[in-house]
mmCIF file of C-alpha atoms and ligand atoms in Angstrom:
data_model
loop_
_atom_site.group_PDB
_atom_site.id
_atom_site.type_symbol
_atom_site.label_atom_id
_atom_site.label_comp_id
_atom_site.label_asym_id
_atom_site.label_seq_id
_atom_site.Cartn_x
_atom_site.Cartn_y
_atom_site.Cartn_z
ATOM 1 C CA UNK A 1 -5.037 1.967 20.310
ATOM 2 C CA UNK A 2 -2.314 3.523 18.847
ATOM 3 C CA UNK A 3 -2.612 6.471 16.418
ATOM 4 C CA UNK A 4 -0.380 5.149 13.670
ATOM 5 C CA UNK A 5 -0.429 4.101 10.306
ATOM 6 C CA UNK A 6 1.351 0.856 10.416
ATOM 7 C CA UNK A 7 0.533 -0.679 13.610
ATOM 8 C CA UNK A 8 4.065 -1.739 14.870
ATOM 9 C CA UNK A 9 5.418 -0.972 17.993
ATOM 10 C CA UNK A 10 9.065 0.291 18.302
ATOM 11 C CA UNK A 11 8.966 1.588 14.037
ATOM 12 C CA UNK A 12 9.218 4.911 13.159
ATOM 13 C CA UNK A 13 6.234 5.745 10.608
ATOM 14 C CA UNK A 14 5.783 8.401 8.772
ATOM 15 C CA UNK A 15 3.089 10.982 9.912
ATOM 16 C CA UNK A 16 1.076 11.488 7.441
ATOM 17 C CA UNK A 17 -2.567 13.666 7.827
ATOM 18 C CA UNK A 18 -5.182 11.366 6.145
ATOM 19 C CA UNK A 19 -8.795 11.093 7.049
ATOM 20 C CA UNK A 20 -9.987 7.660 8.671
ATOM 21 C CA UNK A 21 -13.475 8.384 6.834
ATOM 22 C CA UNK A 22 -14.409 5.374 4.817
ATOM 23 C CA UNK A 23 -16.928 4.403 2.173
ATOM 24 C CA UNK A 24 -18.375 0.856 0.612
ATOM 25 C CA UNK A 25 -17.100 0.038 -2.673
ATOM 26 C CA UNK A 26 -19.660 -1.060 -4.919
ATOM 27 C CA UNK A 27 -18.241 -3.398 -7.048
ATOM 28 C CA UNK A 28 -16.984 -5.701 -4.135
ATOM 29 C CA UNK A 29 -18.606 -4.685 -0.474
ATOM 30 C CA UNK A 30 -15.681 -3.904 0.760
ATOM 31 C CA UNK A 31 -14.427 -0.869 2.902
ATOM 32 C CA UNK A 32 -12.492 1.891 1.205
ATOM 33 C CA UNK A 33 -10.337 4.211 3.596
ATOM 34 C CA UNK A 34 -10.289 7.970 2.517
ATOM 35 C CA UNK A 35 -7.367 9.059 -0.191
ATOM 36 C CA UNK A 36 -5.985 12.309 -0.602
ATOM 37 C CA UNK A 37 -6.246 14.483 -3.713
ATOM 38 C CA UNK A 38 -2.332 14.803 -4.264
ATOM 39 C CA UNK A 39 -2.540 10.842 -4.166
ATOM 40 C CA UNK A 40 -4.869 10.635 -7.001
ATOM 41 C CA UNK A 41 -2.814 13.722 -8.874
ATOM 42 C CA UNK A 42 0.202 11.545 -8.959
ATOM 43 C CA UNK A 43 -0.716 8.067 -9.979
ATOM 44 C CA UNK A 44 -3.642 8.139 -12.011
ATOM 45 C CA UNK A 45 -3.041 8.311 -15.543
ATOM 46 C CA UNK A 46 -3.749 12.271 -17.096
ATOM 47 C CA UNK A 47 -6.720 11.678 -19.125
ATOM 48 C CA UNK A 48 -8.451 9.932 -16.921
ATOM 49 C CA UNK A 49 -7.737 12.653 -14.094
ATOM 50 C CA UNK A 50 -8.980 15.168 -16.779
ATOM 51 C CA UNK A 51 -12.369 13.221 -16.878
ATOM 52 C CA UNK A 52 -13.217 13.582 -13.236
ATOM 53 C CA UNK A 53 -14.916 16.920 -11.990
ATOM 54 C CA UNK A 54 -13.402 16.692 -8.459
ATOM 55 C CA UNK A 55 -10.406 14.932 -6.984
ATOM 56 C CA UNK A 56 -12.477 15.082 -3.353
ATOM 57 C CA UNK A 57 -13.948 12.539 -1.957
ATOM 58 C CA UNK A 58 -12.420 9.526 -3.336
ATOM 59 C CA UNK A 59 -11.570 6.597 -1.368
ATOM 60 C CA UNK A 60 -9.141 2.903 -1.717
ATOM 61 C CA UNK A 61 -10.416 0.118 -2.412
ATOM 62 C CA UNK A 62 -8.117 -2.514 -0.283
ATOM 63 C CA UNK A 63 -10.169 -5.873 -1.386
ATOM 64 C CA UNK A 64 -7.468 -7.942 -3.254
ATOM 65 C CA UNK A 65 -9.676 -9.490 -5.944
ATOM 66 C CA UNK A 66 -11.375 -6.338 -6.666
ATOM 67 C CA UNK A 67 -10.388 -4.110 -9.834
ATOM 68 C CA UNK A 68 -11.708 -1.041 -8.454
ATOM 69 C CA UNK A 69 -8.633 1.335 -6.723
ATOM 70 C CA UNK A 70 -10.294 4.443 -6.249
ATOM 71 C CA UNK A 71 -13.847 4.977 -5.892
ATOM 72 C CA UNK A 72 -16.273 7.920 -5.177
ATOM 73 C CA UNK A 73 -19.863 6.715 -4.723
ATOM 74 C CA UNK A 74 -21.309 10.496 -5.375
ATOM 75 C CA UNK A 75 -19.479 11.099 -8.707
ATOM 76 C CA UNK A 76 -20.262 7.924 -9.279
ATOM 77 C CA UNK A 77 -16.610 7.516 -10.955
ATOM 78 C CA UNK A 78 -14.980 3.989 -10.312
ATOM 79 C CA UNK A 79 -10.924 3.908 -11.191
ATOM 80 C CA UNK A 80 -9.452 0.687 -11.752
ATOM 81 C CA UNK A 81 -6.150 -0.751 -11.854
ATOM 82 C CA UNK A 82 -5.850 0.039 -15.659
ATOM 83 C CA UNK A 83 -6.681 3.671 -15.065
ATOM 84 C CA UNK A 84 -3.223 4.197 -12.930
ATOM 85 C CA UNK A 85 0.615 4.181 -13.386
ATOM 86 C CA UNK A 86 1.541 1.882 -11.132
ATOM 87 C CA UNK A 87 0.851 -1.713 -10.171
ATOM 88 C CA UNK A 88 -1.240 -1.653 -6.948
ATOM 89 C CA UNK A 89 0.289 -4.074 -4.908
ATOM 90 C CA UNK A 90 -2.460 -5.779 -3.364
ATOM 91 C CA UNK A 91 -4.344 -6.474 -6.371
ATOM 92 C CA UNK A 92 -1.558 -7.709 -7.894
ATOM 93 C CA UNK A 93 -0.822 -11.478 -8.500
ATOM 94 C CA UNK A 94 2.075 -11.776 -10.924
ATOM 95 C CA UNK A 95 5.456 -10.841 -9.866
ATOM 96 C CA UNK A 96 6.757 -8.655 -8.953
ATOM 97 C CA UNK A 97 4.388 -7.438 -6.516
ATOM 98 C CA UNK A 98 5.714 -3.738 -4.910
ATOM 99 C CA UNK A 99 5.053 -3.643 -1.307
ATOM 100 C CA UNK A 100 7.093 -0.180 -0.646
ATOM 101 C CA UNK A 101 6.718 2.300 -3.342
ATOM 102 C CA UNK A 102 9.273 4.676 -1.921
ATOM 103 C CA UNK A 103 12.013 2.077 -1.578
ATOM 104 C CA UNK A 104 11.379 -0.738 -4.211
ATOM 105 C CA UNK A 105 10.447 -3.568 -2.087
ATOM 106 C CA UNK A 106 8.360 -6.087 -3.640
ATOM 107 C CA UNK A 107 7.302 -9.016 -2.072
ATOM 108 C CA UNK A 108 9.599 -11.305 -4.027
ATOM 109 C CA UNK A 109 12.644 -9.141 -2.331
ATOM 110 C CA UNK A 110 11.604 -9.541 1.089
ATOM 111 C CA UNK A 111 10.610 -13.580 0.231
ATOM 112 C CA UNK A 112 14.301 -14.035 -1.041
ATOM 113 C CA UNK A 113 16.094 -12.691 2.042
ATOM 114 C CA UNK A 114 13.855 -14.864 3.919
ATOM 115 C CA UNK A 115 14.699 -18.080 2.189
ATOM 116 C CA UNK A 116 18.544 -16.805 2.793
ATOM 117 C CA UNK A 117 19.724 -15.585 5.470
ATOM 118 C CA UNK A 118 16.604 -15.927 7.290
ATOM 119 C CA UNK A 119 15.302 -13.115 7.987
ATOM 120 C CA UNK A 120 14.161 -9.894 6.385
ATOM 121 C CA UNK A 121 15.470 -6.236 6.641
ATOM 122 C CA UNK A 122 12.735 -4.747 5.282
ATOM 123 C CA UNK A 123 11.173 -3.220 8.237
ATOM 124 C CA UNK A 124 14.176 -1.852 9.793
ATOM 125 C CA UNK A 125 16.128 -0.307 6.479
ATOM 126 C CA UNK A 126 12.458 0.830 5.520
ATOM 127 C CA UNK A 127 12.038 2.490 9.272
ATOM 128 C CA UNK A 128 14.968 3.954 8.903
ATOM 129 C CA UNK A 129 14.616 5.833 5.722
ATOM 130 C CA UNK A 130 11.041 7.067 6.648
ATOM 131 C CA UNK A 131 12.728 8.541 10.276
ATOM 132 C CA UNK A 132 15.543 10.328 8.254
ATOM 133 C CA UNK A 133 12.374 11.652 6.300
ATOM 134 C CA UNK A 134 13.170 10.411 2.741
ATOM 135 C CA UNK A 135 9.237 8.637 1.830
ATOM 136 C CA UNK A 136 6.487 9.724 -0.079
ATOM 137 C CA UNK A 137 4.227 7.813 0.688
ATOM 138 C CA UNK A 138 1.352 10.226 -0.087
ATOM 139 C CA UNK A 139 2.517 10.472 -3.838
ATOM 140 C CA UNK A 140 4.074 6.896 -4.207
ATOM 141 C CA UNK A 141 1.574 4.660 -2.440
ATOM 142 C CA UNK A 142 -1.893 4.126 -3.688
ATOM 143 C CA UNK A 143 -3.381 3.969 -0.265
ATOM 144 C CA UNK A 144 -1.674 7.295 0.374
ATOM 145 C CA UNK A 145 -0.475 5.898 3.635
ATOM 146 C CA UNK A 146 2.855 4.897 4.933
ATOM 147 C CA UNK A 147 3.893 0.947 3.974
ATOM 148 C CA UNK A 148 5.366 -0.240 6.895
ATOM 149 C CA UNK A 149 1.989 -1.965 8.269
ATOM 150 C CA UNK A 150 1.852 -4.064 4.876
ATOM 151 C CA UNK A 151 5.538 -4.572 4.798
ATOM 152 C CA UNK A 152 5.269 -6.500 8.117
ATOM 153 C CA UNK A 153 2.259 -8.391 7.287
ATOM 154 C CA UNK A 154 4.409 -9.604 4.128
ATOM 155 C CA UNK A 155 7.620 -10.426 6.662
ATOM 156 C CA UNK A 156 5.106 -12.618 9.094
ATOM 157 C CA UNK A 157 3.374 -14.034 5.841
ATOM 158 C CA UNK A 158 6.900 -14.994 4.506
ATOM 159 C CA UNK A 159 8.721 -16.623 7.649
ATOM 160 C CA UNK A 160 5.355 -18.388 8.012
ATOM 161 C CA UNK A 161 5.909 -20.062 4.419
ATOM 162 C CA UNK A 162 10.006 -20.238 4.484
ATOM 163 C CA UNK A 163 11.175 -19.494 8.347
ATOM 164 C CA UNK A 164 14.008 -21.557 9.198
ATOM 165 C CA UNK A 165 14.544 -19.587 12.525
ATOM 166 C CA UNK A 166 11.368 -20.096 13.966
ATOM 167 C CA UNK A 167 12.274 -21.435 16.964
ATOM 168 C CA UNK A 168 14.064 -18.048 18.058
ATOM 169 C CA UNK A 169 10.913 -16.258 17.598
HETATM 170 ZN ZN1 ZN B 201 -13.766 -2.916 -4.324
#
């Protein structure tokens, strides 16, 4: 398999170092891939950061219906959506729903272009920007990880609902 974050052949993605170790969450079952400390250090709001004892050993919750972002089953210290800056994008199910944090693409953006003109530039402007070295994906994104995996899961999810070129595929 290939070694990348976003799991798209041809893409440039950006390379960052994150541990594959993962952990249950125990508010939903669900697998939580490893997060970084500087992750944590940027989006989770300043009191509650001062309340934790150690930014190691935390992990993502990636379970849509589940309020818990950031977990770490030895503290015992659960962080939910209320307890960071941002909206998390997954867990989100108002609009607008960010899908890149570096860039600003929310879901709705990438939905529009696909409605008219057909097709969405997402990928490629995104792809671009990461090879010319300009995300931050370890401070901007809650999983810590590069976008581009979830940005094309949103592209196939939206020509699936509003595709008019199909047939060309
Ligand atoms: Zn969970």
């Amino acid at each position: 398999m290939k070694d990348s974050c976003c799991e798209i052949d041809d893409v440039a993605c950006c390379d960052i170092k994150v541990s594959e170790d993962t952990a249950i969450c125990k508010e939903c079952g669900g697998k939580g891939k490893s997060v970084g400390e500087i992750t944590l250090k940027s989006l989770v709001k300043e009191p509650v950061l001062e309340a934790i004892e150690s930014l190691n050993g935390f992990y993502y919750c990636e379970t849509p219906t589940c309020g818990v972002v950031y977990f770490n089953n030895e503290q015992q210290v659960y962080l939910h959506k209320e307890d960071l800056k941002i909206r998390v994008g997954i867990k989100e199910t108002e609009s607008p729903i960010p899908v890149c944090y570096c860039f600003g693409w929310t879901k709705e953006r990438i939905f529009e272009q696909i409605k008219q003109p057909g097709n969405s530039t997402a990928v490629r402007e995104i792809s671009a920007r990461v090879k010319a070295g300009e995300c931050e994906c370890e401070i901007k994104n809650p999983s810590g990880r590069c976008c581009l995996g979830n940005v094309n899961k949103t592209v196939k999810k939206g020509l699936e609902l509003y595709g008019k070129n199909k047939r060309k595929e």
